Amino acid sequence: MALFVCFLLGIANFALHRAVLNSGHPVLAQLGWLFGSFGGRGSLVAEFALLLGSMLLVASGSGLWAWGYGLYSVSNAVSAWLILTRRV
């Protein structure tokens, strides 16, 4: 069950990440190569690495990593909301 929840959170994180990349917010230009080059693919690779790592750890029986990825997802959602609503 925790693995499935991580997978769903990963889908949400990728959707939020893509929305932020497509927003054209000025903060993206300040973050350098991670967001600028290759259309933001460097940051998507980092997002995938976080998802893959947490899913592998959850699959091996470390259920606390699901909570950690959940907290990461909440902070990701808050930061995406701040960027997309131009509050930052």
CSV table of N, CA, C and O in Angstrom, one decimal:
chain,number,residue,atom,x,y,z
A,1,MET,N,0.8,-1.2,0.0
A,1,MET,CA,0.0,0.0,0.0
A,1,MET,C,0.9,1.3,0.0
A,1,MET,O,0.6,2.2,-0.7
A,2,ALA,N,1.9,1.3,0.8
A,2,ALA,CA,2.8,2.4,0.9
A,2,ALA,C,3.5,2.7,-0.4
A,2,ALA,O,3.7,3.8,-0.8
A,3,LEU,N,3.8,1.6,-1.1
A,3,LEU,CA,4.5,1.7,-2.4
A,3,LEU,C,3.5,2.4,-3.5
A,3,LEU,O,3.9,3.2,-4.2
A,4,PHE,N,2.3,2.0,-3.4
A,4,PHE,CA,1.3,2.6,-4.3
A,4,PHE,C,1.1,4.1,-4.0
A,4,PHE,O,0.9,4.9,-4.9
A,5,VAL,N,1.0,4.4,-2.7
A,5,VAL,CA,0.9,5.8,-2.3
A,5,VAL,C,2.1,6.6,-2.8
A,5,VAL,O,1.9,7.7,-3.3
A,6,CYS,N,3.3,6.1,-2.7
A,6,CYS,CA,4.5,6.8,-3.2
A,6,CYS,C,4.4,7.0,-4.7
A,6,CYS,O,4.8,8.0,-5.2
A,7,PHE,N,3.9,6.0,-5.4
A,7,PHE,CA,3.7,6.1,-6.8
A,7,PHE,C,2.7,7.2,-7.2
A,7,PHE,O,3.0,8.0,-8.1
A,8,LEU,N,1.6,7.3,-6.5
A,8,LEU,CA,0.6,8.3,-6.7
A,8,LEU,C,1.2,9.7,-6.4
A,8,LEU,O,1.0,10.7,-7.1
A,9,LEU,N,1.9,9.8,-5.3
A,9,LEU,CA,2.6,11.1,-4.9
A,9,LEU,C,3.6,11.5,-6.0
A,9,LEU,O,3.8,12.7,-6.3
A,10,GLY,N,4.3,10.5,-6.5
A,10,GLY,CA,5.3,10.8,-7.6
A,10,GLY,C,4.6,11.3,-8.8
A,10,GLY,O,5.1,12.3,-9.4
A,11,ILE,N,3.5,10.8,-9.2
A,11,ILE,CA,2.7,11.4,-10.3
A,11,ILE,C,2.3,12.8,-10.1
A,11,ILE,O,2.5,13.7,-10.9
A,12,ALA,N,1.8,13.1,-8.9
A,12,ALA,CA,1.5,14.4,-8.5
A,12,ALA,C,2.7,15.4,-8.5
A,12,ALA,O,2.6,16.5,-9.0
A,13,ASN,N,3.8,14.9,-8.0
A,13,ASN,CA,5.0,15.7,-8.0
A,13,ASN,C,5.5,16.0,-9.4
A,13,ASN,O,5.9,17.2,-9.7
A,14,PHE,N,5.4,15.0,-10.3
A,14,PHE,CA,5.8,15.3,-11.7
A,14,PHE,C,4.9,16.3,-12.3
A,14,PHE,O,5.3,17.2,-13.1
A,15,ALA,N,3.6,16.2,-12.1
A,15,ALA,CA,2.7,17.2,-12.7
A,15,ALA,C,2.9,18.6,-12.1
A,15,ALA,O,2.9,19.5,-12.9
A,16,LEU,N,3.1,18.7,-10.8
A,16,LEU,CA,3.4,20.0,-10.3
A,16,LEU,C,4.7,20.6,-10.8
A,16,LEU,O,4.9,21.8,-11.1
A,17,HIS,N,5.7,19.7,-10.9
A,17,HIS,CA,7.0,20.1,-11.4
A,17,HIS,C,6.9,20.6,-12.9
A,17,HIS,O,7.5,21.7,-13.2
A,18,ARG,N,6.2,19.9,-13.7
A,18,ARG,CA,6.0,20.4,-15.1
A,18,ARG,C,5.2,21.7,-15.1
A,18,ARG,O,5.5,22.6,-16.0
A,19,ALA,N,4.2,21.9,-14.3
A,19,ALA,CA,3.5,23.1,-14.3
A,19,ALA,C,4.4,24.3,-13.9
A,19,ALA,O,4.3,25.4,-14.5
A,20,VAL,N,5.3,24.1,-12.9
A,20,VAL,CA,6.2,25.1,-12.5
A,20,VAL,C,7.1,25.4,-13.7
A,20,VAL,O,7.4,26.6,-13.9
A,21,LEU,N,7.7,24.4,-14.3
A,21,LEU,CA,8.6,24.6,-15.4
A,21,LEU,C,7.9,25.4,-16.6
A,21,LEU,O,8.5,26.2,-17.2
A,22,ASN,N,6.6,25.1,-16.8
A,22,ASN,CA,5.9,25.8,-17.9
A,22,ASN,C,5.4,27.2,-17.5
A,22,ASN,O,4.9,27.9,-18.4
A,23,SER,N,5.5,27.5,-16.2
A,23,SER,CA,4.9,28.8,-15.8
A,23,SER,C,5.8,30.0,-16.2
A,23,SER,O,5.3,31.1,-16.3
A,24,GLY,N,7.1,29.8,-16.5
A,24,GLY,CA,7.9,30.9,-16.9
A,24,GLY,C,8.2,31.9,-15.8
A,24,GLY,O,8.5,33.0,-16.1
A,25,HIS,N,8.1,31.4,-14.6
A,25,HIS,CA,8.4,32.3,-13.4
A,25,HIS,C,9.8,32.8,-13.5
A,25,HIS,O,10.7,32.0,-13.8
A,26,PRO,N,10.1,34.0,-13.1
A,26,PRO,CA,11.5,34.6,-13.1
A,26,PRO,C,12.4,33.8,-12.2
A,26,PRO,O,13.7,33.8,-12.4
A,27,VAL,N,12.0,33.2,-11.2
A,27,VAL,CA,12.9,32.5,-10.2
A,27,VAL,C,13.5,31.3,-10.9
A,27,VAL,O,14.7,30.9,-10.5
A,28,LEU,N,12.9,30.8,-12.0
A,28,LEU,CA,13.6,29.6,-12.7
A,28,LEU,C,14.8,30.0,-13.4
A,28,LEU,O,15.8,29.3,-13.5
A,29,ALA,N,14.9,31.3,-13.9
A,29,ALA,CA,16.1,31.8,-14.5
A,29,ALA,C,17.2,32.0,-13.6
A,29,ALA,O,18.4,31.9,-13.9
A,30,GLN,N,16.9,32.2,-12.3
A,30,GLN,CA,17.9,32.4,-11.3
A,30,GLN,C,18.5,31.1,-10.8
A,30,GLN,O,19.6,31.1,-10.1
A,31,LEU,N,17.9,30.0,-11.0
A,31,LEU,CA,18.3,28.7,-10.5
A,31,LEU,C,19.4,28.0,-11.4
A,31,LEU,O,19.8,26.9,-11.0
A,32,GLY,N,19.7,28.6,-12.5
A,32,GLY,CA,20.8,28.1,-13.3
A,32,GLY,C,20.5,26.9,-14.2
A,32,GLY,O,19.4,26.7,-14.6
A,33,TRP,N,21.5,26.0,-14.3
A,33,TRP,CA,21.5,24.9,-15.3
A,33,TRP,C,20.4,23.9,-15.0
A,33,TRP,O,20.0,23.2,-15.9
A,34,LEU,N,20.1,23.7,-13.7
A,34,LEU,CA,19.2,22.6,-13.4
A,34,LEU,C,17.8,22.9,-14.0
A,34,LEU,O,17.2,21.9,-14.4
A,35,PHE,N,17.4,24.1,-14.1
A,35,PHE,CA,16.1,24.4,-14.7
A,35,PHE,C,16.2,24.9,-16.1
A,35,PHE,O,15.3,24.7,-17.0
A,36,GLY,N,17.3,25.6,-16.4
A,36,GLY,CA,17.4,26.3,-17.7
A,36,GLY,C,17.8,25.4,-18.8
A,36,GLY,O,17.2,25.4,-19.9
A,37,SER,N,18.8,24.6,-18.7
A,37,SER,CA,19.3,23.8,-19.8
A,37,SER,C,18.4,22.6,-20.1
A,37,SER,O,17.8,22.0,-19.1
A,38,PHE,N,18.3,22.2,-21.3
A,38,PHE,CA,17.6,21.0,-21.7
A,38,PHE,C,16.1,21.1,-21.3
A,38,PHE,O,15.5,20.1,-21.1
A,39,GLY,N,15.5,22.3,-21.2
A,39,GLY,CA,14.1,22.5,-20.9
A,39,GLY,C,13.7,22.0,-19.5
A,39,GLY,O,12.6,21.6,-19.3
A,40,GLY,N,14.6,22.0,-18.6
A,40,GLY,CA,14.3,21.6,-17.2
A,40,GLY,C,14.4,20.1,-17.0
A,40,GLY,O,14.0,19.6,-16.0
A,41,ARG,N,15.0,19.4,-17.9
A,41,ARG,CA,15.1,17.9,-17.8
A,41,ARG,C,16.1,17.5,-16.6
A,41,ARG,O,15.9,16.5,-16.0
A,42,GLY,N,17.0,18.4,-16.3
A,42,GLY,CA,17.9,18.1,-15.2
A,42,GLY,C,17.2,18.0,-13.9
A,42,GLY,O,17.4,17.1,-13.1
A,43,SER,N,16.2,18.9,-13.7
A,43,SER,CA,15.4,18.9,-12.5
A,43,SER,C,14.4,17.7,-12.5
A,43,SER,O,14.1,17.1,-11.4
A,44,LEU,N,14.0,17.3,-13.7
A,44,LEU,CA,13.1,16.2,-13.7
A,44,LEU,C,13.8,14.9,-13.5
A,44,LEU,O,13.3,13.9,-12.9
A,45,VAL,N,15.1,14.8,-13.8
A,45,VAL,CA,15.9,13.6,-13.5
A,45,VAL,C,16.1,13.5,-12.0
A,45,VAL,O,16.0,12.5,-11.4
A,46,ALA,N,16.3,14.7,-11.4
A,46,ALA,CA,16.5,14.7,-9.9
A,46,ALA,C,15.2,14.3,-9.2
A,46,ALA,O,15.2,13.5,-8.2
A,47,GLU,N,14.0,14.7,-9.8
A,47,GLU,CA,12.7,14.3,-9.2
A,47,GLU,C,12.5,12.8,-9.4
A,47,GLU,O,12.0,12.1,-8.5
A,48,PHE,N,12.9,12.3,-10.5
A,48,PHE,CA,12.8,10.8,-10.8
A,48,PHE,C,13.7,10.1,-9.8
A,48,PHE,O,13.3,9.0,-9.3
A,49,ALA,N,14.9,10.6,-9.6
A,49,ALA,CA,15.8,9.9,-8.7
A,49,ALA,C,15.2,9.8,-7.2
A,49,ALA,O,15.4,8.8,-6.6
A,50,LEU,N,14.6,10.9,-6.8
A,50,LEU,CA,14.0,10.9,-5.5
A,50,LEU,C,12.8,9.9,-5.4
A,50,LEU,O,12.7,9.2,-4.4
A,51,LEU,N,12.0,9.8,-6.5
A,51,LEU,CA,10.9,8.9,-6.5
A,51,LEU,C,11.4,7.5,-6.5
A,51,LEU,O,10.9,6.6,-5.7
A,52,LEU,N,12.4,7.2,-7.4
A,52,LEU,CA,12.9,5.8,-7.5
A,52,LEU,C,13.5,5.4,-6.2
A,52,LEU,O,13.3,4.3,-5.7
A,53,GLY,N,14.3,6.2,-5.6
A,53,GLY,CA,15.0,5.9,-4.3
A,53,GLY,C,14.0,5.6,-3.2
A,53,GLY,O,14.1,4.6,-2.5
A,54,SER,N,13.0,6.5,-3.1
A,54,SER,CA,12.0,6.2,-2.1
A,54,SER,C,11.2,5.0,-2.3
A,54,SER,O,10.9,4.2,-1.4
A,55,MET,N,10.8,4.7,-3.6
A,55,MET,CA,10.1,3.5,-3.9
A,55,MET,C,10.9,2.2,-3.6
A,55,MET,O,10.4,1.2,-3.1
A,56,LEU,N,12.2,2.3,-3.9
A,56,LEU,CA,13.0,1.1,-3.7
A,56,LEU,C,13.2,0.9,-2.2
A,56,LEU,O,13.1,-0.3,-1.7
A,57,LEU,N,13.3,1.9,-1.4
A,57,LEU,CA,13.5,1.8,0.0
A,57,LEU,C,12.1,1.3,0.7
A,57,LEU,O,12.2,0.5,1.6
A,58,VAL,N,11.0,1.8,0.2
A,58,VAL,CA,9.7,1.4,0.7
A,58,VAL,C,9.5,-0.1,0.3
A,58,VAL,O,9.0,-0.9,1.1
A,59,ALA,N,9.9,-0.5,-0.9
A,59,ALA,CA,9.7,-1.9,-1.3
A,59,ALA,C,10.6,-2.8,-0.5
A,59,ALA,O,10.2,-4.0,-0.3
A,60,SER,N,11.7,-2.3,0.0
A,60,SER,CA,12.6,-3.2,0.8
A,60,SER,C,12.1,-3.3,2.3
A,60,SER,O,12.8,-4.0,3.1
A,61,GLY,N,11.0,-2.6,2.6
A,61,GLY,CA,10.5,-2.8,4.0
A,61,GLY,C,10.7,-1.6,4.9
A,61,GLY,O,10.3,-1.6,6.0
A,62,SER,N,11.2,-0.5,4.4
A,62,SER,CA,11.4,0.7,5.2
A,62,SER,C,10.3,1.7,5.0
A,62,SER,O,10.3,2.6,4.2
A,63,GLY,N,9.2,1.4,5.7
A,63,GLY,CA,8.0,2.2,5.6
A,63,GLY,C,8.1,3.7,5.9
A,63,GLY,O,7.3,4.5,5.5
A,64,LEU,N,9.1,4.0,6.8
A,64,LEU,CA,9.3,5.4,7.1
A,64,LEU,C,9.6,6.3,5.9
A,64,LEU,O,9.4,7.5,5.9
A,65,TRP,N,10.2,5.7,4.9
A,65,TRP,CA,10.6,6.5,3.7
A,65,TRP,C,9.3,6.9,3.0
A,65,TRP,O,9.3,8.0,2.3
A,66,ALA,N,8.2,6.2,3.1
A,66,ALA,CA,6.9,6.7,2.6
A,66,ALA,C,6.5,8.0,3.2
A,66,ALA,O,6.0,8.9,2.6
A,67,TRP,N,6.6,8.0,4.6
A,67,TRP,CA,6.3,9.2,5.3
A,67,TRP,C,7.2,10.4,4.9
A,67,TRP,O,6.8,11.5,4.7
A,68,GLY,N,8.5,10.1,4.7
A,68,GLY,CA,9.5,11.1,4.3
A,68,GLY,C,9.1,11.6,2.9
A,68,GLY,O,9.2,12.8,2.6
A,69,TYR,N,8.8,10.7,2.0
A,69,TYR,CA,8.4,11.2,0.6
A,69,TYR,C,7.1,11.9,0.7
A,69,TYR,O,6.9,12.8,-0.1
A,70,GLY,N,6.2,11.6,1.6
A,70,GLY,CA,4.9,12.3,1.7
A,70,GLY,C,5.2,13.7,2.2
A,70,GLY,O,4.6,14.7,1.7
A,71,LEU,N,6.1,13.9,3.2
A,71,LEU,CA,6.5,15.2,3.6
A,71,LEU,C,7.1,16.0,2.5
A,71,LEU,O,6.9,17.2,2.3
A,72,TYR,N,8.0,15.4,1.7
A,72,TYR,CA,8.6,16.0,0.6
A,72,TYR,C,7.5,16.5,-0.4
A,72,TYR,O,7.6,17.6,-0.9
A,73,SER,N,6.5,15.6,-0.6
A,73,SER,CA,5.5,16.0,-1.6
A,73,SER,C,4.6,17.2,-1.1
A,73,SER,O,4.2,18.0,-1.9
A,74,VAL,N,4.4,17.2,0.2
A,74,VAL,CA,3.6,18.4,0.8
A,74,VAL,C,4.4,19.7,0.6
A,74,VAL,O,3.9,20.7,0.2
A,75,SER,N,5.7,19.6,0.9
A,75,SER,CA,6.6,20.8,0.7
A,75,SER,C,6.7,21.2,-0.8
A,75,SER,O,6.7,22.4,-1.1
A,76,ASN,N,6.7,20.2,-1.6
A,76,ASN,CA,6.7,20.4,-3.1
A,76,ASN,C,5.4,21.1,-3.5
A,76,ASN,O,5.5,22.0,-4.3
A,77,ALA,N,4.3,20.6,-3.0
A,77,ALA,CA,3.0,21.2,-3.4
A,77,ALA,C,2.9,22.7,-2.9
A,77,ALA,O,2.4,23.5,-3.6
A,78,VAL,N,3.4,22.9,-1.7
A,78,VAL,CA,3.3,24.3,-1.2
A,78,VAL,C,4.2,25.2,-2.0
A,78,VAL,O,3.8,26.3,-2.4
A,79,SER,N,5.4,24.8,-2.3
A,79,SER,CA,6.3,25.6,-3.1
A,79,SER,C,5.8,25.8,-4.5
A,79,SER,O,5.9,26.9,-5.1
A,80,ALA,N,5.2,24.8,-5.1
A,80,ALA,CA,4.6,25.0,-6.4
A,80,ALA,C,3.4,25.9,-6.4
A,80,ALA,O,3.2,26.8,-7.3
A,81,TRP,N,2.6,25.8,-5.3
A,81,TRP,CA,1.5,26.8,-5.2
A,81,TRP,C,2.0,28.2,-5.1
A,81,TRP,O,1.4,29.1,-5.7
A,82,LEU,N,3.0,28.4,-4.3
A,82,LEU,CA,3.6,29.8,-4.1
A,82,LEU,C,4.1,30.3,-5.5
A,82,LEU,O,3.9,31.5,-5.8
A,83,ILE,N,4.8,29.4,-6.2
A,83,ILE,CA,5.3,29.9,-7.5
A,83,ILE,C,4.2,30.1,-8.6
A,83,ILE,O,4.2,31.1,-9.3
A,84,LEU,N,3.3,29.2,-8.6
A,84,LEU,CA,2.2,29.3,-9.7
A,84,LEU,C,1.3,30.5,-9.4
A,84,LEU,O,0.7,31.0,-10.3
A,85,THR,N,1.0,30.8,-8.1
A,85,THR,CA,0.2,31.9,-7.8
A,85,THR,C,0.9,33.2,-7.7
A,85,THR,O,0.4,34.3,-7.3
A,86,ARG,N,2.2,33.2,-8.1
A,86,ARG,CA,3.1,34.4,-8.1
A,86,ARG,C,3.2,35.1,-6.7
A,86,ARG,O,3.3,36.3,-6.6
A,87,ARG,N,3.2,34.3,-5.6
A,87,ARG,CA,3.3,34.9,-4.3
A,87,ARG,C,4.8,35.0,-3.9
A,87,ARG,O,5.1,35.6,-2.9
A,88,VAL,N,5.6,34.4,-4.7
A,88,VAL,CA,7.1,34.5,-4.5
A,88,VAL,C,7.7,35.3,-5.6
A,88,VAL,O,7.3,35.1,-6.8
